[in-house]
Amino acid sequence: MTDTTYATATGAPVLPATKPARPFFSSGPCAKPPGWSADKLATDSLGRSHRSKIGKTRLQYSIDLMRELLKLPSTHRIGIVPGSDTGAYEMAMWTMLGAKPVTALAWESFGEGWVTDAVKQLKIDPTVIRADYGQLPDLDSVDWSNDVLFTWNGTTSGVRVPNADWIPDDREGLSFADATSGVFAYDIDWTKIDVATFSWQKVLGGEGAHGVLILGPRAVERLESYTPAWPLPKVFRLVSKGKLAEGVFKGETINTPSMLAVEDAIFSLEWAKSLGEDGLIARSDANAAALDKIVAERDWLGHLAADPATRSKTSVCLTVEGADEAMIKAMASALEKAGAAYDVAGYRDAPPGLRIWCGATVDTADIVALGPWLDWAYATAKAG
């Protein structure tokens, strides 16, 4: 933390004495790992073909690091694909849906996005189980003879599934988990997950534009036994001559990746490896606990997700007493101008509120230092 030296006008709320050393609380792209700087990135792969020996080696290395960190079983494949988490999830939907009825769970913006794509683009008529922002749908009502679409951690609502216990071992359909704010922050039972997607830009603090697609054996079986009724763009094609394109899961990407983004991800993954998955989870847990203490000490601040058992420990969404969209904008602007917190306004489709990223790349001391600044921003916005 660093001392602040701002002067305040007479009668204006007093500025806190210290501010977060790294005021990066965006929910995506998220804070870079502690100690990150661009000059620490390996550069030998830059300017080289991604199909060169060094290119394929670095891509495979990033896959190996992800597998090790996630404790992913050998039955599951990992591929680097275009379009960030969105592209990876769209790829899964377009290549595998249509073989069975579909159930879609929607309790925030991205879940609703998958419903829209299933209905309007793929012309599927899914069973939709919805819940309002801050709530979780009834997971026990899910029919697992269907393929099931869900977000592991609702980034825009701060609501997550509690675990994977609600997913049966004897399911007939496939489980499709949009896990972009969940992987590396929660202990995921991979035997329950047939398809998972995420982006380096979330818990790892990497760069965007690239997605990661994880396929379990049941997903591979679907790909090799089912051909969708709709045409597939080239960047979605995972099958060649009826068999899985195994090269995609060995660093042979479908289209040209940014090797700079890959090297940045490798830096983050090596940092994460030094902590281990348990260490990453512990950092997120500590950050979420520190923010929860801040909320508990203020009667004007609350959690959008009422139930602690399903409350996100990464993208924590907060309610502000009496706040509308203009007031939240004023608070976020004041915090950014003071250099105390960047990008903390809630998602545009969510109820007006704040959203604080508590993933592993954030330091707990910075969350603690944020509390007085939230008081200051609240008082400043009310006075304005």
Coordinates of C-alpha atoms in Angstrom, one line a residue:
M1 CA 0.0 0.0 0.0
T2 CA 1.2 3.5 -0.7
D3 CA 0.4 6.8 1.1
T4 CA -2.0 9.2 -0.6
T5 CA -1.3 12.9 -0.7
Y6 CA -4.4 14.3 -2.2
A7 CA -5.8 17.6 -0.7
T8 CA -9.5 17.8 -0.1
A9 CA -11.8 20.8 -0.3
T10 CA -13.5 22.1 2.8
G11 CA -16.4 19.9 3.7
A12 CA -15.6 17.2 1.2
P13 CA -15.2 13.6 2.4
V14 CA -11.7 13.0 3.7
L15 CA -9.5 10.8 1.6
P16 CA -8.1 7.6 3.2
A17 CA -4.5 7.7 4.2
T18 CA -3.5 4.7 2.1
K19 CA -4.7 3.1 -1.1
P20 CA -4.3 -0.4 -2.7
A21 CA -0.8 -0.9 -4.2
R22 CA -2.4 -2.6 -7.2
P23 CA -5.9 -1.2 -7.6
F24 CA -6.9 -3.7 -10.3
F25 CA -10.3 -5.1 -9.4
S26 CA -11.7 -5.7 -12.9
S27 CA -13.6 -8.9 -13.4
G28 CA -12.1 -9.4 -16.8
P29 CA -9.5 -8.9 -18.0
C30 CA -8.3 -9.4 -14.4
A31 CA -5.3 -8.3 -12.4
K32 CA -2.0 -9.6 -13.6
P33 CA -0.2 -12.0 -11.2
P34 CA 2.0 -10.3 -8.5
G35 CA 5.4 -9.6 -9.8
W36 CA 4.3 -9.6 -13.5
S37 CA 6.0 -7.2 -16.0
A38 CA 6.2 -7.4 -19.8
D39 CA 10.0 -7.7 -19.7
K40 CA 9.7 -11.0 -17.8
L41 CA 8.0 -12.8 -20.7
A42 CA 9.9 -15.3 -22.8
T43 CA 10.2 -14.0 -26.3
D44 CA 12.0 -16.7 -28.3
S45 CA 8.6 -17.8 -29.8
L46 CA 7.7 -14.4 -31.0
G47 CA 8.0 -13.8 -34.8
R48 CA 8.0 -17.6 -35.3
S49 CA 5.3 -19.8 -36.8
H50 CA 3.0 -21.3 -34.3
R51 CA 3.6 -24.5 -36.3
S52 CA 7.4 -24.3 -35.8
K53 CA 9.0 -26.6 -33.3
I54 CA 9.3 -23.9 -30.7
G55 CA 5.7 -22.7 -31.4
K56 CA 4.2 -26.1 -30.9
T57 CA 6.4 -26.8 -27.9
R58 CA 5.3 -23.7 -26.1
L59 CA 1.6 -24.3 -26.9
Q60 CA 2.0 -27.9 -25.6
Y61 CA 3.8 -26.7 -22.5
S62 CA 0.9 -24.3 -21.7
I63 CA -1.5 -27.3 -22.0
D64 CA 0.7 -29.4 -19.8
L65 CA 0.8 -26.7 -17.1
M66 CA -3.0 -26.4 -17.2
R67 CA -3.5 -30.1 -16.9
E68 CA -1.1 -30.3 -13.9
L69 CA -2.6 -27.3 -12.1
L70 CA -6.2 -28.5 -12.6
K71 CA -5.3 -32.1 -11.7
L72 CA -7.2 -33.0 -14.8
P73 CA -7.4 -36.8 -15.5
S74 CA -5.8 -38.2 -18.5
T75 CA -9.3 -39.0 -19.9
H76 CA -9.9 -35.3 -20.5
R77 CA -8.4 -33.3 -23.4
I78 CA -7.4 -29.6 -23.4
G79 CA -7.4 -27.5 -26.5
I80 CA -6.6 -23.8 -27.1
V81 CA -9.2 -22.3 -29.3
P82 CA -10.2 -18.9 -30.7
G83 CA -12.6 -16.4 -29.3
S84 CA -11.9 -16.5 -25.5
D85 CA -14.4 -18.3 -23.3
T86 CA -17.2 -17.3 -25.5
G87 CA -15.7 -18.8 -28.6
A88 CA -14.9 -22.0 -26.7
Y89 CA -18.4 -22.4 -25.4
E90 CA -20.0 -21.6 -28.8
M91 CA -17.7 -24.2 -30.3
A92 CA -19.0 -26.8 -27.9
M93 CA -22.6 -25.9 -28.4
W94 CA -22.4 -25.8 -32.2
T95 CA -20.6 -29.1 -32.5
M96 CA -22.4 -31.2 -29.9
L97 CA -25.9 -29.9 -29.3
G98 CA -28.9 -31.4 -31.2
A99 CA -28.3 -35.0 -30.4
K100 CA -30.5 -34.9 -27.2
P101 CA -33.0 -32.4 -25.7
V102 CA -31.3 -29.5 -24.0
T103 CA -31.8 -27.8 -20.6
A104 CA -30.2 -24.4 -20.1
L105 CA -29.8 -22.8 -16.6
A106 CA -29.8 -19.0 -16.7
W107 CA -29.3 -16.8 -13.7
E108 CA -27.1 -14.1 -15.2
S109 CA -26.1 -12.5 -18.5
F110 CA -23.9 -15.2 -20.0
G111 CA -26.3 -18.0 -19.1
E112 CA -29.0 -16.0 -20.9
G113 CA -26.6 -15.6 -23.8
W114 CA -26.3 -19.3 -24.2
V115 CA -30.2 -19.6 -24.1
T116 CA -30.4 -17.0 -26.9
D117 CA -27.9 -18.8 -29.1
A118 CA -29.6 -22.1 -28.6
V119 CA -33.0 -20.7 -29.5
K120 CA -32.2 -18.1 -32.2
Q121 CA -29.1 -19.5 -33.8
L122 CA -29.3 -23.2 -33.5
K123 CA -33.1 -23.3 -33.5
I124 CA -33.2 -25.6 -30.5
D125 CA -36.2 -25.4 -28.2
P126 CA -34.5 -25.9 -24.8
T127 CA -36.0 -26.3 -21.4
V128 CA -34.9 -23.1 -19.6
I129 CA -34.6 -22.9 -15.8
R130 CA -34.1 -19.3 -14.7
A131 CA -33.5 -17.4 -11.5
D132 CA -33.2 -13.7 -10.8
Y133 CA -29.8 -12.0 -10.3
G134 CA -28.5 -13.0 -6.9
Q135 CA -30.3 -16.4 -6.9
L136 CA -29.5 -19.9 -8.1
P137 CA -32.1 -22.0 -10.0
D138 CA -33.3 -25.2 -8.5
L139 CA -30.5 -27.6 -9.4
D140 CA -32.5 -30.7 -8.3
S141 CA -35.1 -30.0 -11.0
V142 CA -32.7 -30.6 -13.8
D143 CA -33.5 -33.5 -16.1
W144 CA -30.2 -35.3 -16.9
S145 CA -31.6 -37.2 -19.8
N146 CA -30.9 -33.9 -21.5
D147 CA -27.7 -32.1 -22.3
V148 CA -27.3 -29.3 -19.7
L149 CA -25.8 -25.9 -20.2
F150 CA -24.7 -23.9 -17.1
T151 CA -22.2 -21.4 -15.8
W152 CA -20.1 -22.7 -12.9
N153 CA -19.6 -19.1 -11.6
G154 CA -21.9 -16.4 -12.7
T155 CA -19.5 -13.6 -13.3
T156 CA -22.2 -10.9 -13.7
S157 CA -24.3 -12.0 -10.7
G158 CA -21.8 -13.2 -8.2
V159 CA -23.7 -16.6 -7.9
R160 CA -22.1 -20.0 -8.4
V161 CA -23.0 -23.6 -8.2
P162 CA -22.0 -24.9 -4.7
N163 CA -20.1 -27.9 -6.2
A164 CA -20.7 -30.7 -8.7
D165 CA -22.7 -33.0 -6.4
W166 CA -25.9 -32.2 -8.3
I167 CA -24.5 -33.7 -11.5
P168 CA -25.2 -37.5 -11.4
D169 CA -22.6 -40.1 -12.4
D170 CA -25.2 -42.0 -14.5
R171 CA -26.3 -38.9 -16.5
E172 CA -27.5 -39.6 -20.0
G173 CA -26.9 -36.1 -21.3
L174 CA -23.6 -34.1 -21.3
S175 CA -22.7 -31.4 -18.8
F176 CA -21.5 -28.2 -20.4
A177 CA -19.9 -25.9 -17.9
D178 CA -19.0 -22.4 -18.7
A179 CA -16.3 -22.3 -16.0
T180 CA -14.4 -19.1 -16.9
S181 CA -14.5 -17.5 -13.5
G182 CA -14.4 -20.9 -11.7
V183 CA -11.3 -22.9 -12.8
F184 CA -8.3 -22.3 -10.6
A185 CA -10.6 -20.9 -7.9
Y186 CA -12.7 -23.9 -6.9
D187 CA -12.1 -27.6 -6.5
I188 CA -13.9 -29.1 -9.5
D189 CA -14.8 -32.8 -9.7
W190 CA -13.8 -33.4 -13.3
T191 CA -15.6 -36.8 -13.4
K192 CA -18.9 -34.8 -13.4
I193 CA -17.8 -32.4 -16.3
D194 CA -18.1 -33.5 -19.9
V195 CA -17.3 -30.1 -21.4
A196 CA -15.7 -27.1 -19.7
T197 CA -14.5 -23.8 -21.1
F198 CA -12.6 -20.8 -19.7
S199 CA -10.3 -18.0 -20.7
W200 CA -6.8 -17.1 -19.4
Q201 CA -7.9 -13.6 -18.7
K202 CA -9.9 -14.5 -15.6
V203 CA -8.3 -16.3 -12.6
L204 CA -4.9 -16.5 -14.2
G205 CA -4.8 -12.8 -15.1
G206 CA -3.7 -13.6 -18.6
E207 CA -4.7 -12.0 -21.8
G208 CA -8.0 -12.4 -23.7
A209 CA -8.9 -13.6 -27.2
H210 CA -8.0 -17.2 -26.6
G211 CA -10.3 -19.8 -25.1
V212 CA -9.6 -23.2 -23.5
L213 CA -11.8 -26.1 -24.3
I214 CA -11.8 -29.2 -22.0
L215 CA -13.5 -32.4 -23.3
G216 CA -14.2 -35.5 -21.3
P217 CA -14.5 -38.9 -22.9
R218 CA -18.3 -38.7 -23.3
A219 CA -17.9 -35.4 -25.2
V220 CA -15.4 -37.0 -27.5
E221 CA -17.8 -39.9 -28.1
R222 CA -20.6 -37.4 -29.0
L223 CA -18.3 -35.6 -31.4
E224 CA -17.3 -38.8 -33.2
S225 CA -20.8 -40.3 -33.3
Y226 CA -23.0 -37.2 -34.1
T227 CA -23.1 -34.7 -37.0
P228 CA -25.1 -31.5 -36.4
A229 CA -27.8 -30.5 -38.8
W230 CA -26.3 -27.0 -39.3
P231 CA -23.1 -26.0 -41.1
L232 CA -20.0 -25.5 -39.0
P233 CA -17.6 -22.6 -39.5
K234 CA -14.0 -23.7 -39.9
V235 CA -12.9 -22.4 -36.5
F236 CA -15.5 -24.7 -34.9
R237 CA -14.5 -27.9 -36.6
L238 CA -13.1 -30.5 -34.1
V239 CA -13.7 -33.6 -36.2
S240 CA -11.9 -34.8 -39.3
K241 CA -13.1 -37.9 -41.2
G242 CA -15.3 -38.9 -38.3
K243 CA -12.5 -38.8 -35.7
L244 CA -11.5 -36.1 -33.2
A245 CA -8.9 -33.8 -34.5
E246 CA -6.4 -34.8 -31.8
G247 CA -3.8 -32.2 -32.9
V248 CA -6.0 -29.4 -31.6
F249 CA -5.4 -30.9 -28.1
K250 CA -1.7 -31.1 -28.6
G251 CA -1.0 -27.5 -29.4
E252 CA -1.9 -27.6 -33.1
T253 CA -4.4 -24.8 -33.0
I254 CA -7.2 -24.4 -35.5
N255 CA -6.2 -20.9 -36.4
T256 CA -3.2 -18.7 -35.6
P257 CA -2.8 -17.9 -31.9
S258 CA -0.9 -14.9 -30.5
M259 CA 2.3 -16.3 -29.2
L260 CA 2.7 -13.2 -27.0
A261 CA -0.6 -14.1 -25.3
V262 CA 0.6 -17.7 -25.0
E263 CA 3.9 -16.6 -23.4
D264 CA 1.9 -14.3 -21.1
A265 CA -0.3 -17.3 -20.1
I266 CA 2.8 -19.4 -19.5
F267 CA 4.1 -16.7 -17.1
S268 CA 0.8 -16.8 -15.2
L269 CA 0.7 -20.6 -15.2
E270 CA 4.3 -20.9 -13.9
W271 CA 3.4 -18.4 -11.1
A272 CA 0.3 -20.5 -10.4
K273 CA 2.3 -23.7 -10.3
S274 CA 4.5 -22.2 -7.6
L275 CA 1.4 -22.0 -5.4
G276 CA -0.4 -25.1 -6.6
E277 CA -4.2 -25.2 -7.2
D278 CA -4.8 -25.3 -3.5
G279 CA -2.7 -22.2 -3.0
L280 CA -4.7 -20.4 -5.8
I281 CA -8.0 -21.4 -4.1
A282 CA -6.7 -20.2 -0.7
R283 CA -5.8 -16.8 -2.1
S284 CA -9.3 -16.4 -3.6
D285 CA -10.9 -17.5 -0.4
A286 CA -8.8 -15.0 1.7
N287 CA -9.7 -12.2 -0.7
A288 CA -13.4 -13.0 -0.6
A289 CA -13.3 -13.3 3.2
A290 CA -11.6 -9.9 3.5
L291 CA -14.3 -8.3 1.2
D292 CA -17.1 -10.0 3.2
K293 CA -15.7 -8.4 6.4
I294 CA -15.9 -5.0 4.7
V295 CA -19.5 -5.6 3.7
A296 CA -20.4 -6.9 7.2
E297 CA -19.1 -3.7 8.8
R298 CA -21.2 -1.4 6.6
D299 CA -25.0 -1.2 6.7
W300 CA -25.1 0.5 3.3
L301 CA -23.3 -2.3 1.5
G302 CA -24.6 -5.8 0.8
H303 CA -24.1 -8.9 -1.3
L304 CA -26.2 -9.4 -4.4
A305 CA -25.9 -13.2 -3.8
A306 CA -27.7 -13.7 -0.5
D307 CA -26.7 -17.3 0.2
P308 CA -23.0 -17.7 1.2
A309 CA -23.0 -21.3 0.0
T310 CA -23.5 -20.2 -3.6
R311 CA -21.8 -16.8 -3.4
S312 CA -18.9 -16.3 -5.8
K313 CA -15.4 -16.1 -4.3
T314 CA -14.0 -14.5 -7.5
S315 CA -16.5 -12.0 -9.1
V316 CA -18.2 -10.7 -5.9
C317 CA -21.2 -8.5 -6.7
L318 CA -22.3 -5.9 -4.1
T319 CA -25.5 -3.9 -3.6
V320 CA -25.3 -0.2 -2.5
E321 CA -28.1 1.2 -0.5
G322 CA -30.1 3.7 -2.5
A323 CA -27.9 3.5 -5.6
D324 CA -29.0 3.8 -9.2
E325 CA -26.9 3.5 -12.3
A326 CA -25.7 7.1 -12.1
M327 CA -24.6 6.8 -8.5
I328 CA -22.6 3.6 -9.2
K329 CA -21.0 5.3 -12.2
A330 CA -20.1 8.3 -10.0
M331 CA -18.5 6.0 -7.4
A332 CA -16.5 4.0 -9.9
S333 CA -15.4 7.2 -11.6
A334 CA -14.2 8.8 -8.3
L335 CA -12.3 5.6 -7.4
E336 CA -10.6 5.4 -10.8
K337 CA -9.7 9.1 -10.7
A338 CA -8.1 8.7 -7.3
G339 CA -6.2 5.7 -8.4
A340 CA -7.7 3.6 -5.7
A341 CA -9.8 1.1 -7.7
Y342 CA -10.3 0.4 -11.4
D343 CA -13.3 -1.1 -13.1
V344 CA -15.5 -1.8 -10.1
A345 CA -18.9 -0.9 -11.5
G346 CA -21.3 -3.9 -11.9
Y347 CA -22.0 -5.5 -15.3
R348 CA -24.2 -3.4 -17.5
D349 CA -27.1 -5.9 -17.6
A350 CA -27.0 -6.5 -13.8
P351 CA -28.8 -4.5 -11.1
P352 CA -26.9 -1.3 -10.2
G353 CA -24.0 -2.2 -7.9
L354 CA -20.3 -2.8 -7.5
R355 CA -18.3 -5.8 -8.6
I356 CA -15.0 -6.6 -7.0
W357 CA -12.7 -9.3 -8.4
C358 CA -11.3 -11.4 -5.6
G359 CA -9.4 -14.0 -7.7
A360 CA -5.9 -15.3 -6.9
T361 CA -4.0 -12.6 -8.7
V362 CA -5.3 -9.9 -6.3
D363 CA -3.5 -9.4 -3.0
T364 CA -5.6 -9.6 0.2
A365 CA -3.9 -6.4 1.5
D366 CA -5.3 -4.5 -1.4
I367 CA -8.8 -5.8 -0.7
V368 CA -8.4 -4.6 3.0
A369 CA -7.2 -1.2 1.8
L370 CA -10.2 -0.9 -0.5
G371 CA -12.7 -0.6 2.4
P372 CA -12.1 3.0 3.4
W373 CA -12.1 4.0 -0.2
L374 CA -15.5 2.5 -0.7
D375 CA -16.7 4.7 2.2
W376 CA -15.1 7.7 0.6
A377 CA -16.6 7.0 -2.8
Y378 CA -20.1 6.4 -1.3
A379 CA -19.9 9.7 0.7
T380 CA -18.6 11.5 -2.4
A381 CA -21.3 10.2 -4.7
K382 CA -24.1 11.0 -2.2
A383 CA -22.7 14.5 -1.6
G384 CA -22.6 15.1 -5.4

